[in-house]
Coordinates of N, CA, C and O and ligand atoms in Angstrom, one line a residue:
M565 N 114.0 111.5 85.5 CA 114.5 111.5 84.1 C 115.3 110.2 83.9 O 116.1 109.8 84.7
P566 N 115.1 109.5 82.7 CA 116.0 108.3 82.4 C 117.4 108.7 82.2 O 117.7 109.8 81.8
A567 N 118.3 107.8 82.5 CA 119.7 108.1 82.3 C 120.0 108.1 80.8 O 119.6 107.3 80.1
P568 N 120.8 109.2 80.4 CA 121.1 109.3 79.0 C 122.1 108.2 78.6 O 123.0 107.9 79.3
S569 N 121.9 107.6 77.4 CA 122.9 106.7 76.9 C 124.1 107.5 76.4 O 123.9 108.7 76.0
S570 N 125.2 107.0 76.3 CA 126.4 107.7 75.9 C 126.3 108.1 74.4 O 125.8 107.3 73.6
G571 N 126.7 109.3 74.1 CA 126.7 109.7 72.7 C 125.3 110.1 72.2 O 125.1 110.4 71.0
V572 N 124.3 110.2 73.1 CA 122.9 110.6 72.7 C 122.6 111.9 73.3 O 122.7 112.1 74.5
D573 N 122.2 112.9 72.5 CA 121.8 114.2 73.1 C 120.3 114.4 72.9 O 119.6 113.6 72.3
A574 N 119.9 115.6 73.4 CA 118.4 115.9 73.4 C 117.9 116.0 71.9 O 116.7 115.9 71.7
M575 N 118.8 116.2 71.0 CA 118.3 116.4 69.6 C 118.3 115.1 68.8 O 118.1 115.1 67.6
T576 N 118.6 114.0 69.4 CA 118.5 112.7 68.7 C 117.1 112.3 68.7 O 116.4 112.1 69.7
P577 N 116.5 112.1 67.5 CA 115.1 111.7 67.3 C 114.9 110.3 67.9 O 115.9 109.5 68.0
Y578 N 113.7 110.0 68.3 CA 113.4 108.7 68.7 C 113.7 107.7 67.6 O 113.4 107.9 66.5
Q579 N 114.3 106.6 68.0 CA 114.9 105.6 67.1 C 114.0 104.4 66.7 O 114.4 103.6 65.9
L580 N 113.0 104.2 67.5 CA 112.2 103.0 67.3 C 110.9 103.3 66.6 O 110.4 104.4 66.6
P581 N 110.3 102.3 65.9 CA 109.0 102.5 65.3 C 107.9 102.7 66.3 O 108.0 102.3 67.4
N582 N 106.9 103.5 65.9 CA 105.7 103.6 66.8 C 104.9 102.3 66.8 O 105.1 101.4 65.9
P583 N 104.0 102.0 67.7 CA 103.3 100.8 67.7 C 102.5 100.6 66.4 O 102.0 101.6 65.8
P584 N 102.5 99.4 65.8 CA 101.9 99.2 64.5 C 100.4 99.5 64.5 O 99.8 99.9 63.5
E585 N 99.8 99.4 65.7 CA 98.3 99.7 65.8 C 98.0 101.2 65.9 O 96.9 101.7 65.8
A586 N 99.1 102.0 66.1 CA 98.8 103.5 66.3 C 98.3 104.1 65.0 O 98.7 103.7 63.9
Q587 N 97.4 105.0 65.1 CA 96.8 105.7 64.0 C 97.8 106.7 63.4 O 98.8 107.1 64.1
R588 N 97.6 107.1 62.2 CA 98.5 108.1 61.5 C 98.1 109.5 62.1 O 97.0 109.7 62.4
E589 N 99.1 110.3 62.1 CA 98.9 111.7 62.6 C 98.1 112.4 61.5 O 98.0 112.0 60.4
I590 N 97.5 113.6 61.9 CA 96.8 114.5 61.0 C 97.5 115.8 61.1 O 97.7 116.3 62.2
V591 N 97.8 116.4 59.9 CA 98.3 117.7 59.9 C 97.5 118.5 58.9 O 97.5 118.1 57.7
V592 N 96.8 119.5 59.4 CA 96.0 120.3 58.5 C 96.7 121.7 58.3 O 96.8 122.4 59.3
E593 N 97.2 121.9 57.2 CA 98.0 123.1 56.9 C 97.3 124.4 57.2 O 97.7 125.3 57.8
S594 N 96.1 124.5 56.6 CA 95.2 125.7 56.8 C 93.9 125.3 57.5 O 92.9 125.0 56.8
A595 N 94.0 125.2 58.8 CA 92.8 124.8 59.6 C 91.6 125.7 59.3 O 90.5 125.3 59.1
I596 N 91.9 127.0 59.2 CA 90.9 128.0 58.7 C 91.1 128.1 57.2 O 92.1 128.7 56.8
P597 N 90.3 127.4 56.4 CA 90.7 127.2 55.0 C 90.5 128.5 54.1 O 89.6 129.3 54.4
Q598 N 91.3 128.5 53.1 CA 91.1 129.6 52.1 C 89.9 129.1 51.1 O 89.2 129.9 50.6
D599 N 89.8 127.8 50.9 CA 88.8 127.3 50.0 C 87.5 127.2 50.7 O 87.3 126.3 51.6
E600 N 86.6 128.0 50.3 CA 85.2 128.0 50.9 C 84.5 126.7 50.9 O 83.7 126.4 51.7
R601 N 84.8 125.9 49.9 CA 84.1 124.6 49.8 C 84.4 123.6 51.0 O 83.6 122.7 51.2
L602 N 85.4 123.9 51.7 CA 85.7 123.0 52.9 C 84.8 123.2 54.0 O 84.7 122.4 54.9
W603 N 84.1 124.3 54.1 CA 83.1 124.6 55.1 C 81.8 123.8 54.8 O 81.2 124.0 53.7
V604 N 81.4 122.9 55.7 CA 80.2 122.1 55.4 C 79.0 122.8 56.0 O 79.0 123.1 57.2
P605 N 78.0 123.1 55.2 CA 76.8 123.8 55.7 C 76.0 122.9 56.7 O 75.9 121.8 56.5
Q606 N 75.6 123.6 57.8 CA 74.9 122.8 58.8 C 73.5 123.3 59.1 O 72.6 122.6 59.4
A607 N 73.3 124.6 59.0 CA 72.0 125.3 59.2 C 72.2 126.7 58.6 O 73.3 127.0 58.1
E608 N 71.1 127.5 58.6 CA 71.2 128.8 58.1 C 72.3 129.6 58.9 O 72.2 129.7 60.1
N609 N 73.3 130.1 58.1 CA 74.4 130.9 58.7 C 75.3 130.1 59.6 O 76.1 130.7 60.4
V610 N 75.3 128.8 59.5 CA 76.1 127.9 60.4 C 76.8 126.9 59.5 O 76.2 126.2 58.7
W611 N 78.2 126.8 59.7 CA 79.0 125.8 58.9 C 79.9 125.1 59.9 O 80.3 125.7 61.0
F612 N 80.5 124.0 59.5 CA 81.6 123.4 60.3 C 82.7 122.9 59.3 O 82.4 122.6 58.2
R613 N 83.9 122.9 59.9 CA 85.0 122.5 59.1 C 85.7 121.3 59.9 O 86.2 121.5 61.0
P614 N 85.6 120.1 59.3 CA 86.2 119.0 60.1 C 87.7 119.0 60.1 O 88.4 119.5 59.2
L615 N 88.2 118.6 61.3 CA 89.7 118.5 61.5 C 90.1 117.1 61.8 O 91.1 116.6 61.3
C616 N 89.3 116.5 62.7 CA 89.5 115.1 63.1 C 88.2 114.5 63.5 O 87.5 115.0 64.4
L617 N 87.8 113.5 62.7 CA 86.5 112.8 63.0 C 87.0 111.4 63.5 O 87.4 110.5 62.8
N618 N 86.9 111.3 64.9 CA 87.4 110.1 65.5 C 86.4 109.1 65.7 O 85.6 109.1 66.7
V619 N 86.3 108.2 64.7 CA 85.3 107.1 64.8 C 85.6 106.0 65.7 O 84.8 105.2 66.1
S620 N 86.9 105.9 66.1 CA 87.3 104.8 67.1 C 87.0 105.2 68.5 O 86.8 104.3 69.3
T621 N 86.9 106.5 68.8 CA 86.6 106.9 70.2 C 85.3 107.6 70.3 O 84.7 107.7 71.4
G622 N 84.8 108.1 69.2 CA 83.5 108.8 69.2 C 83.5 110.2 69.5 O 82.7 110.7 70.3
Y623 N 84.4 111.0 68.9 CA 84.3 112.4 69.1 C 84.8 113.1 67.8 O 85.3 112.4 66.9
W624 N 84.5 114.4 67.7 CA 85.0 115.1 66.6 C 85.6 116.5 67.0 O 85.1 117.1 67.9
M625 N 86.6 116.9 66.3 CA 87.3 118.2 66.4 C 86.9 119.0 65.2 O 87.0 118.5 64.0
N626 N 86.3 120.1 65.4 CA 85.9 120.9 64.2 C 85.9 122.4 64.5 O 85.9 122.8 65.7
L627 N 86.0 123.2 63.4 CA 85.8 124.6 63.6 C 84.3 124.8 63.3 O 83.8 124.3 62.3
L628 N 83.7 125.6 64.2 CA 82.3 126.0 63.9 C 82.3 127.5 63.5 O 83.0 128.3 64.1
R629 N 81.6 127.7 62.4 CA 81.6 129.1 61.9 C 80.1 129.6 61.8 O 79.3 128.9 61.3
V630 N 79.9 130.7 62.4 CA 78.5 131.2 62.4 C 78.6 132.7 62.0 O 79.5 133.4 62.4
R631 N 77.7 133.1 61.1 CA 77.7 134.5 60.6 C 76.4 135.1 61.0 O 75.4 134.5 61.2
K632 N 76.5 136.4 61.2 CA 75.4 137.3 61.5 C 74.1 136.6 62.1 O 73.3 136.1 61.3
S633 N 74.0 136.7 63.3 CA 72.7 136.2 63.9 C 72.4 134.7 63.7 O 71.2 134.4 63.7
G634 N 73.4 133.9 63.5 CA 73.2 132.5 63.4 C 72.9 131.9 64.7 O 73.3 132.4 65.8
V635 N 72.1 130.8 64.7 CA 71.8 130.1 65.9 C 72.1 128.6 65.7 O 71.8 128.0 64.7
L636 N 72.8 128.0 66.7 CA 73.0 126.6 66.7 C 72.0 126.0 67.6 O 71.9 126.3 68.8
S637 N 71.1 125.2 67.0 CA 69.9 124.7 67.7 C 70.2 124.1 69.1 O 71.2 123.6 69.4
R638 N 69.2 124.4 69.9 CA 69.2 123.9 71.3 C 69.6 122.4 71.4 O 69.1 121.6 70.7
H639 N 70.6 122.1 72.3 CA 71.0 120.8 72.4 C 71.6 120.4 73.8 O 72.0 121.3 74.5
R640 N 71.6 119.2 74.1 CA 72.1 118.7 75.3 C 73.4 117.9 75.1 O 73.5 117.2 74.0
H641 N 74.4 117.9 76.0 CA 75.6 117.2 75.9 C 75.7 116.1 77.0 O 75.8 116.4 78.2
P642 N 75.6 114.8 76.6 CA 75.8 113.8 77.6 C 77.3 113.7 78.0 O 77.6 113.2 79.1
Q643 N 78.2 114.2 77.2 CA 79.6 114.2 77.4 C 80.2 115.6 77.3 O 79.6 116.5 76.7
A644 N 81.4 115.8 77.8 CA 82.0 117.1 77.9 C 82.3 117.6 76.4 O 82.6 116.8 75.5
V645 N 82.3 118.9 76.3 CA 82.8 119.6 75.1 C 83.8 120.7 75.5 O 83.6 121.3 76.6
H646 N 84.8 120.9 74.7 CA 85.8 121.9 74.9 C 85.8 122.8 73.7 O 85.8 122.4 72.6
G647 N 85.9 124.1 74.0 CA 85.8 125.1 72.9 C 86.8 126.2 73.1 O 87.1 126.6 74.3
L648 N 87.4 126.7 72.0 CA 88.4 127.8 72.1 C 87.9 128.8 70.9 O 87.9 128.4 69.8
V649 N 87.6 130.0 71.3 CA 87.1 131.0 70.4 C 88.2 131.6 69.6 O 89.1 132.2 70.2
L650 N 88.2 131.4 68.3 CA 89.3 131.9 67.4 C 89.0 133.3 66.9 O 89.9 134.1 66.5
K651 N 87.7 133.5 66.7 CA 87.3 134.8 66.0 C 85.9 135.1 66.5 O 85.0 134.2 66.6
G652 N 85.6 136.4 66.7 CA 84.2 136.8 67.0 C 83.8 136.6 68.4 O 84.7 136.6 69.3
R653 N 82.5 136.4 68.6 CA 82.0 136.4 70.0 C 80.6 135.7 69.9 O 79.9 135.8 68.9
W654 N 80.3 135.0 71.0 CA 79.0 134.4 71.0 C 78.6 134.2 72.5 O 79.3 134.4 73.4
R655 N 77.3 133.7 72.6 CA 76.9 133.4 74.0 C 75.8 132.3 73.9 O 75.3 132.0 72.8
Y656 N 75.4 131.8 75.1 CA 74.3 130.9 75.1 C 73.1 131.6 75.6 O 73.2 132.4 76.5
L657 N 71.9 131.3 75.1 CA 70.7 131.9 75.5 C 70.5 131.6 77.0 O 69.8 132.4 77.7
E658 N 71.1 130.5 77.5 CA 70.8 130.1 78.9 C 71.8 130.6 79.9 O 71.7 130.3 81.1
H659 N 72.8 131.4 79.5 CA 73.8 131.9 80.4 C 74.0 133.4 80.2 O 73.7 134.0 79.2
D660 N 74.6 134.1 81.3 CA 74.9 135.5 81.2 C 76.2 135.8 80.6 O 76.4 136.9 80.0
W661 N 77.1 134.9 80.7 CA 78.5 135.2 80.2 C 78.6 135.2 78.7 O 77.8 134.6 78.0
V662 N 79.7 135.8 78.2 CA 79.9 135.9 76.7 C 81.3 135.3 76.4 O 82.2 135.5 77.2
A663 N 81.3 134.4 75.4 CA 82.6 133.9 75.0 C 83.2 134.8 73.9 O 82.6 135.0 72.8
N664 N 84.3 135.4 74.2 CA 85.0 136.4 73.3 C 86.1 135.7 72.6 O 86.6 134.6 73.0
E665 N 86.7 136.4 71.6 CA 87.9 135.9 70.9 C 88.9 135.6 72.0 O 89.3 136.5 72.8
G666 N 89.5 134.4 71.9 CA 90.5 134.0 72.9 C 90.0 133.2 74.1 O 90.7 132.7 74.9
S667 N 88.6 133.2 74.3 CA 88.0 132.5 75.4 C 88.1 131.0 75.2 O 87.9 130.5 74.1
Y668 N 88.3 130.3 76.4 CA 88.1 128.8 76.4 C 86.8 128.5 77.2 O 86.5 129.2 78.2
V669 N 86.1 127.5 76.7 CA 84.8 127.2 77.3 C 84.8 125.7 77.5 O 85.1 124.9 76.6
F670 N 84.4 125.3 78.7 CA 84.1 123.9 79.0 C 82.6 123.7 79.2 O 82.0 124.4 80.0
E671 N 82.1 122.8 78.4 CA 80.6 122.5 78.5 C 80.5 121.1 79.2 O 80.9 120.1 78.7
P672 N 80.0 121.2 80.4 CA 80.0 119.9 81.2 C 78.9 119.0 80.8 O 77.9 119.4 80.2
P673 N 79.1 117.7 81.0 CA 78.0 116.7 80.7 C 76.7 117.1 81.4 O 76.8 117.5 82.6
G674 N 75.6 117.0 80.8 CA 74.3 117.3 81.4 C 73.8 118.7 81.0 O 72.7 119.1 81.2
E675 N 74.7 119.5 80.4 CA 74.4 120.9 80.0 C 73.5 120.9 78.7 O 73.8 120.2 77.8
T676 N 72.5 121.7 78.8 CA 71.6 121.9 77.6 C 71.7 123.4 77.3 O 71.5 124.3 78.2
H677 N 71.9 123.8 76.0 CA 72.0 125.2 75.7 C 71.8 125.5 74.2 O 71.7 124.6 73.4
T678 N 71.7 126.8 73.9 CA 71.5 127.3 72.5 C 72.5 128.3 72.2 O 72.6 129.4 72.9
L679 N 73.4 128.0 71.2 CA 74.4 129.0 70.9 C 73.9 130.1 70.0 O 73.3 129.8 68.9
Y680 N 74.2 131.3 70.3 CA 73.7 132.4 69.6 C 74.8 133.4 69.3 O 75.6 133.8 70.2
V681 N 74.9 133.8 68.0 CA 75.8 134.9 67.6 C 75.1 136.2 67.3 O 74.2 136.2 66.5
P682 N 75.4 137.2 68.1 CA 74.6 138.5 67.9 C 74.8 139.1 66.5 O 75.8 138.8 65.8
E683 N 73.9 139.9 66.1 CA 73.8 140.5 64.8 C 75.1 141.3 64.5 O 75.5 141.4 63.4
D684 N 75.6 142.0 65.5 CA 76.8 142.9 65.3 C 78.1 142.1 65.1 O 79.1 142.7 64.8
V685 N 78.1 140.8 65.2 CA 79.3 140.0 64.9 C 79.2 139.4 63.5 O 78.3 138.6 63.2
E686 N 80.1 139.9 62.6 CA 80.1 139.5 61.2 C 80.3 138.0 61.1 O 79.6 137.3 60.3
E687 N 81.3 137.5 61.9 CA 81.6 136.1 61.8 C 82.3 135.6 63.1 O 83.1 136.3 63.7
M688 N 81.9 134.5 63.5 CA 82.6 133.8 64.7 C 83.1 132.5 64.2 O 82.4 131.8 63.5
I689 N 84.3 132.1 64.7 CA 84.9 130.8 64.5 C 85.3 130.3 65.8 O 86.1 130.9 66.5
T690 N 84.9 129.1 66.2 CA 85.3 128.5 67.4 C 85.7 127.0 67.1 O 85.1 126.3 66.4
Y691 N 86.8 126.6 67.8 CA 87.4 125.3 67.7 C 86.7 124.5 68.8 O 86.8 124.8 70.0
F692 N 86.0 123.4 68.4 CA 85.2 122.6 69.4 C 85.7 121.2 69.3 O 85.8 120.6 68.2
Q693 N 85.9 120.6 70.5 CA 85.9 119.1 70.6 C 84.6 118.7 71.2 O 84.2 119.1 72.3
V694 N 83.9 117.9 70.4 CA 82.6 117.4 70.8 C 82.6 115.9 71.0 O 83.0 115.2 70.1
N695 N 82.3 115.5 72.2 CA 82.4 114.0 72.5 C 81.0 113.4 72.5 O 80.1 113.9 73.0
G696 N 81.0 112.2 71.9 CA 79.7 111.4 72.0 C 78.7 112.0 71.0 O 78.7 111.7 69.8
V697 N 77.7 112.7 71.6 CA 76.5 113.0 70.8 C 76.0 114.5 71.1 O 76.2 114.9 72.3
M698 N 75.5 115.1 70.1 CA 74.7 116.3 70.4 C 73.3 115.9 70.3 O 72.8 115.4 69.3
Y699 N 72.6 116.1 71.4 CA 71.2 115.7 71.5 C 70.3 116.9 71.4 O 70.2 117.8 72.2
Y700 N 69.6 117.0 70.2 CA 68.8 118.2 70.0 C 67.4 118.0 70.6 O 66.9 116.9 70.6
C701 N 66.9 119.1 71.2 CA 65.7 119.0 71.9 C 64.9 120.3 71.9 O 65.4 121.4 71.5
D702 N 63.6 120.2 72.4 CA 62.8 121.4 72.5 C 63.1 122.0 73.9 O 64.0 121.5 74.6
P703 N 62.5 123.2 74.2 CA 62.9 123.9 75.4 C 62.6 123.1 76.7 O 63.1 123.5 77.8
Y704 N 61.9 121.9 76.6 CA 61.7 121.1 77.7 C 62.4 119.8 77.7 O 62.1 118.9 78.5
G705 N 63.4 119.7 76.8 CA 64.3 118.5 76.8 C 63.8 117.4 75.9 O 64.4 116.3 75.9
N706 N 62.6 117.6 75.3 CA 62.1 116.5 74.4 C 62.9 116.3 73.2 O 63.2 117.3 72.5
Y707 N 63.3 115.1 72.8 CA 64.2 114.8 71.7 C 63.6 115.3 70.4 O 62.5 115.1 70.0
T708 N 64.5 116.0 69.6 CA 64.1 116.4 68.2 C 65.2 115.9 67.2 O 64.9 116.0 66.0
G709 N 66.3 115.3 67.6 CA 67.3 114.8 66.7 C 68.6 114.7 67.4 O 68.8 115.1 68.5
Y710 N 69.6 114.2 66.6 CA 71.0 114.0 67.2 C 72.0 114.2 66.1 O 71.7 114.1 64.9
E711 N 73.2 114.4 66.6 CA 74.4 114.3 65.7 C 75.5 113.5 66.5 O 75.6 113.7 67.7
D712 N 76.2 112.7 65.7 CA 77.4 112.1 66.3 C 78.5 112.1 65.2 O 78.3 112.7 64.2
V713 N 79.6 111.5 65.5 CA 80.8 111.6 64.6 C 80.4 111.0 63.2 O 80.9 111.4 62.2
F714 N 79.4 110.0 63.3 CA 79.0 109.3 62.0 C 78.1 110.2 61.2 O 78.2 110.2 59.9
T715 N 77.2 110.9 61.8 CA 76.3 111.8 61.0 C 77.2 113.0 60.5 O 76.9 113.5 59.4
K716 N 78.2 113.4 61.3 CA 79.0 114.5 60.8 C 79.8 114.0 59.5 O 79.9 114.7 58.5
L717 N 80.3 112.8 59.6 CA 81.0 112.2 58.5 C 80.1 112.1 57.3 O 80.5 112.4 56.2
D718 N 78.9 111.7 57.4 CA 77.9 111.6 56.3 C 77.7 113.0 55.7 O 77.6 113.1 54.5
M719 N 77.6 114.0 56.6 CA 77.3 115.4 56.0 C 78.5 115.8 55.2 O 78.4 116.4 54.2
C720 N 79.7 115.5 55.7 CA 81.0 115.9 55.0 C 81.0 115.2 53.6 O 81.3 115.8 52.6
R721 N 80.8 113.9 53.6 CA 80.8 113.1 52.4 C 79.9 113.7 51.3 O 80.2 113.9 50.2
A722 N 78.6 114.0 51.8 CA 77.6 114.5 50.8 C 78.0 115.8 50.3 O 77.9 116.1 49.1
H723 N 78.5 116.7 51.2 CA 78.8 118.1 50.8 C 80.0 118.1 49.9 O 80.0 118.7 48.8
Y724 N 81.1 117.3 50.2 CA 82.3 117.4 49.4 C 82.0 116.7 48.0 O 82.7 117.1 47.1
E725 N 81.1 115.8 48.0 CA 80.7 115.2 46.7 C 80.0 116.3 45.9 O 80.3 116.5 44.7
R726 N 79.1 117.0 46.5 CA 78.3 118.0 45.9 C 79.2 119.2 45.3 O 78.9 119.7 44.2
V727 N 80.2 119.6 46.0 CA 81.0 120.7 45.6 C 82.2 120.3 44.7 O 83.0 121.1 44.4
G728 N 82.3 119.0 44.4 CA 83.3 118.6 43.4 C 84.6 118.1 44.0 O 85.5 117.8 43.2
L729 N 84.7 118.0 45.3 CA 86.0 117.5 45.9 C 86.0 116.0 46.0 O 87.0 115.4 46.1
G730 N 84.8 115.5 45.9 CA 84.6 114.0 46.0 C 84.4 113.6 47.5 O 84.9 114.2 48.4
A731 N 83.5 112.6 47.6 CA 83.1 112.1 49.0 C 84.3 111.7 49.8 O 84.4 111.9 51.0
S732 N 85.3 111.1 49.1 CA 86.5 110.6 49.8 C 87.4 111.7 50.4 O 88.4 111.4 51.1
Y733 N 87.2 112.9 50.0 CA 88.0 114.0 50.5 C 88.1 114.0 52.0 O 89.1 114.4 52.6
V734 N 87.0 113.6 52.7 CA 86.9 113.7 54.1 C 87.7 112.6 54.8 O 88.0 112.7 56.0
D735 N 88.1 111.6 54.0 CA 88.8 110.4 54.6 C 90.1 110.8 55.4 O 90.5 110.2 56.4
Q736 N 90.7 111.9 54.9 CA 92.0 112.3 55.6 C 91.8 112.8 57.0 O 92.7 112.8 57.8
F737 N 90.5 113.1 57.4 CA 90.3 113.5 58.7 C 89.7 112.4 59.7 O 89.4 112.7 60.8
V738 N 89.6 111.2 59.1 CA 89.0 110.1 59.9 C 90.0 109.3 60.6 O 91.0 108.9 59.9
R739 N 89.9 109.0 61.8 CA 90.8 108.1 62.6 C 90.0 107.1 63.4 O 88.9 107.4 63.8
Ligands
FE1491 FE1 77.1 122.8 73.0

Protein backbone atom coordinates (compact mmCIF):
# COMPACT_ATOMS: atom_id res chain seq x y z
CA MET A 1 0.00 0.00 0.00
CA PRO A 2 1.29 3.50 -0.76
CA ALA A 3 2.10 5.70 2.19
CA PRO A 4 -0.80 8.00 3.04
CA SER A 5 -0.15 11.73 2.77
CA SER A 6 -0.90 13.67 5.89
CA GLY A 7 -4.48 14.89 6.23
CA VAL A 8 -5.78 12.48 3.57
CA ASP A 9 -8.16 9.70 4.51
CA ALA A 10 -9.81 6.84 2.64
CA MET A 11 -12.83 9.03 1.83
CA THR A 12 -10.84 11.65 -0.04
CA PRO A 13 -11.73 11.34 -3.74
CA TYR A 14 -9.02 11.09 -6.36
CA GLN A 15 -7.81 14.62 -7.00
CA LEU A 16 -6.34 14.40 -10.50
CA PRO A 17 -8.04 14.33 -13.90
CA ASN A 18 -8.33 11.02 -15.74
CA PRO A 19 -6.20 10.67 -18.88
CA PRO A 20 -7.62 12.87 -21.64
CA GLU A 21 -7.76 9.86 -24.00
CA ALA A 22 -9.93 7.85 -21.59
CA GLN A 23 -13.45 7.06 -22.76
CA ARG A 24 -16.48 8.34 -20.88
CA GLU A 25 -18.16 5.96 -18.45
CA ILE A 26 -21.56 4.43 -19.26
CA VAL A 27 -24.28 4.23 -16.66
CA VAL A 28 -27.52 2.57 -17.68
CA GLU A 29 -30.14 3.18 -14.98
CA SER A 30 -32.53 0.44 -16.12
CA ALA A 31 -30.45 -2.19 -17.83
CA ILE A 32 -33.57 -4.34 -18.08
CA PRO A 33 -35.70 -1.59 -19.58
CA GLN A 34 -39.30 -0.65 -18.88
CA ASP A 35 -39.56 0.75 -22.40
CA GLU A 36 -40.18 -2.15 -24.78
CA ARG A 37 -38.77 -0.12 -27.69
CA LEU A 38 -35.23 -0.53 -26.32
CA TRP A 39 -35.24 -4.24 -27.20
CA VAL A 40 -33.86 -4.67 -30.70
CA PRO A 41 -35.48 -7.56 -32.59
CA GLN A 42 -32.96 -10.07 -33.85
CA ALA A 43 -34.95 -13.14 -34.92
CA GLU A 44 -38.33 -14.69 -34.14
CA ASN A 45 -38.72 -14.57 -30.31
CA VAL A 46 -35.18 -13.16 -29.91
CA TRP A 47 -34.18 -9.59 -28.97
CA PHE A 48 -31.08 -7.85 -27.64
CA ARG A 49 -30.65 -4.74 -25.53
CA PRO A 50 -27.32 -2.93 -26.08
CA LEU A 51 -25.37 -1.76 -23.02
CA CYS A 52 -21.88 -1.13 -24.40
CA LEU A 53 -20.96 -1.35 -28.08
CA ASN A 54 -17.19 -1.21 -27.97
CA VAL A 55 -16.03 -0.23 -31.45
CA SER A 56 -12.47 0.53 -30.31
CA THR A 57 -11.84 -3.00 -29.00
CA GLY A 58 -14.43 -4.97 -30.98
CA TYR A 59 -16.84 -6.43 -28.45
CA TRP A 60 -20.36 -5.81 -27.25
CA MET A 61 -22.13 -6.14 -23.91
CA ASN A 62 -25.82 -6.83 -24.23
CA LEU A 63 -28.82 -8.48 -22.72
CA LEU A 64 -30.21 -11.27 -24.84
CA ARG A 65 -33.93 -11.94 -24.40
CA VAL A 66 -35.59 -15.04 -25.76
CA ARG A 67 -39.22 -15.99 -25.30
CA LYS A 68 -40.98 -19.33 -25.58
CA SER A 69 -39.04 -21.74 -27.71
CA GLY A 70 -36.79 -19.16 -29.30
CA VAL A 71 -33.59 -20.29 -30.99
CA LEU A 72 -30.41 -18.30 -31.45
CA SER A 73 -28.98 -19.57 -34.74
CA ARG A 74 -26.04 -21.97 -34.76
CA HIS A 75 -22.80 -20.02 -34.52
CA ARG A 76 -19.08 -20.31 -33.89
CA HIS A 77 -17.01 -18.06 -31.60
CA PRO A 78 -13.43 -17.28 -32.64
CA GLN A 79 -13.12 -15.40 -29.34
CA ALA A 80 -14.39 -15.96 -25.81
CA VAL A 81 -17.89 -15.09 -24.64
CA HIS A 82 -19.00 -14.56 -21.03
CA GLY A 83 -22.63 -14.91 -19.96
CA LEU A 84 -24.63 -14.45 -16.76
CA VAL A 85 -28.23 -15.67 -16.70
CA LEU A 86 -30.49 -13.03 -15.14
CA LYS A 87 -33.83 -14.70 -15.79
CA GLY A 88 -35.17 -18.00 -17.07
CA ARG A 89 -33.22 -20.97 -18.36
CA TRP A 90 -31.62 -22.16 -21.60
CA ARG A 91 -29.31 -24.75 -23.03
CA TYR A 92 -27.22 -25.48 -26.08
CA LEU A 93 -28.35 -28.23 -28.44
CA GLU A 94 -24.71 -29.38 -28.41
CA HIS A 95 -24.34 -29.80 -24.60
CA ASP A 96 -26.04 -31.70 -21.76
CA TRP A 97 -25.86 -28.94 -19.17
CA VAL A 98 -28.52 -26.28 -18.56
CA ALA A 99 -27.85 -22.61 -17.79
CA ASN A 100 -30.26 -21.61 -15.01
CA GLU A 101 -31.06 -18.25 -13.48
CA GLY A 102 -27.87 -17.14 -11.71
CA SER A 103 -25.55 -19.33 -13.84
CA TYR A 104 -22.30 -18.02 -15.29
CA VAL A 105 -21.18 -19.43 -18.64
CA PHE A 106 -17.81 -19.19 -20.39
CA GLU A 107 -17.90 -19.96 -24.09
CA PRO A 108 -14.36 -20.77 -25.21
CA PRO A 109 -12.86 -19.72 -28.55
CA GLY A 110 -13.52 -22.44 -31.12
CA GLU A 111 -16.92 -23.37 -29.69
CA THR A 112 -19.88 -23.79 -32.08
CA HIS A 113 -23.38 -24.07 -30.62
CA THR A 114 -27.10 -23.33 -30.91
CA LEU A 115 -28.86 -21.62 -28.01
CA TYR A 116 -32.32 -22.98 -27.32
CA VAL A 117 -34.95 -21.81 -24.83
CA PRO A 118 -37.45 -24.57 -23.96
CA GLU A 119 -41.17 -24.01 -24.46
CA ASP A 120 -41.93 -24.01 -20.70
CA VAL A 121 -39.70 -20.94 -20.16
CA GLU A 122 -41.80 -17.80 -20.66
CA GLU A 123 -38.77 -15.55 -20.93
CA MET A 124 -35.04 -15.76 -20.50
CA ILE A 125 -32.66 -12.82 -20.17
CA THR A 126 -28.88 -13.30 -20.20
CA TYR A 127 -26.13 -10.72 -19.98
CA PHE A 128 -23.50 -11.55 -22.61
CA GLN A 129 -20.12 -10.14 -23.44
CA VAL A 130 -19.40 -11.15 -27.03
CA ASN A 131 -15.90 -10.57 -28.37
CA GLY A 132 -15.04 -10.22 -32.03
CA VAL A 133 -17.56 -11.98 -34.19
CA MET A 134 -20.49 -14.39 -34.18
CA TYR A 135 -19.87 -16.68 -37.16
CA TYR A 136 -23.18 -18.23 -38.25
CA CYS A 137 -22.92 -21.61 -39.94
CA ASP A 138 -24.70 -24.78 -41.01
CA PRO A 139 -24.37 -27.99 -38.95
CA TYR A 140 -21.06 -28.70 -40.72
CA GLY A 141 -19.48 -25.32 -40.08
CA ASN A 142 -20.11 -23.80 -43.50
CA TYR A 143 -20.46 -20.04 -43.34
CA THR A 144 -23.97 -18.56 -43.49
CA GLY A 145 -23.42 -15.08 -42.05
CA TYR A 146 -21.82 -13.06 -39.26
CA GLU A 147 -22.39 -10.37 -36.66
CA ASP A 148 -19.89 -8.04 -35.07
CA VAL A 149 -20.12 -4.85 -33.03
CA PHE A 150 -20.67 -2.86 -36.23
CA THR A 151 -23.57 -4.96 -37.51
CA LYS A 152 -25.12 -4.77 -34.01
CA LEU A 153 -24.73 -1.01 -34.11
CA ASP A 154 -26.43 -0.87 -37.53
CA MET A 155 -29.32 -2.98 -36.24
CA CYS A 156 -29.75 -0.64 -33.24
CA ARG A 157 -29.70 2.49 -35.40
CA ALA A 158 -32.29 1.09 -37.83
CA HIS A 159 -34.57 -0.17 -35.02
CA TYR A 160 -34.39 2.97 -32.87
CA GLU A 161 -35.13 5.09 -35.94
CA ARG A 162 -38.12 2.87 -36.78
CA VAL A 163 -39.62 3.06 -33.26
CA GLY A 164 -39.26 6.84 -33.02
CA LEU A 165 -36.28 7.14 -30.65
CA GLY A 166 -34.03 8.24 -33.49
CA ALA A 167 -30.96 6.46 -34.88
CA SER A 168 -28.65 8.49 -32.63
CA TYR A 169 -30.28 7.00 -29.50
CA VAL A 170 -27.69 4.21 -29.67
CA ASP A 171 -24.73 6.63 -29.54
CA GLN A 172 -24.79 6.66 -25.72
CA PHE A 173 -23.75 2.99 -25.72
CA VAL A 174 -20.85 3.36 -28.16
CA ARG A 175 -17.22 3.60 -26.96
FE1 LIG B 1 -22.66 -18.34 -28.36
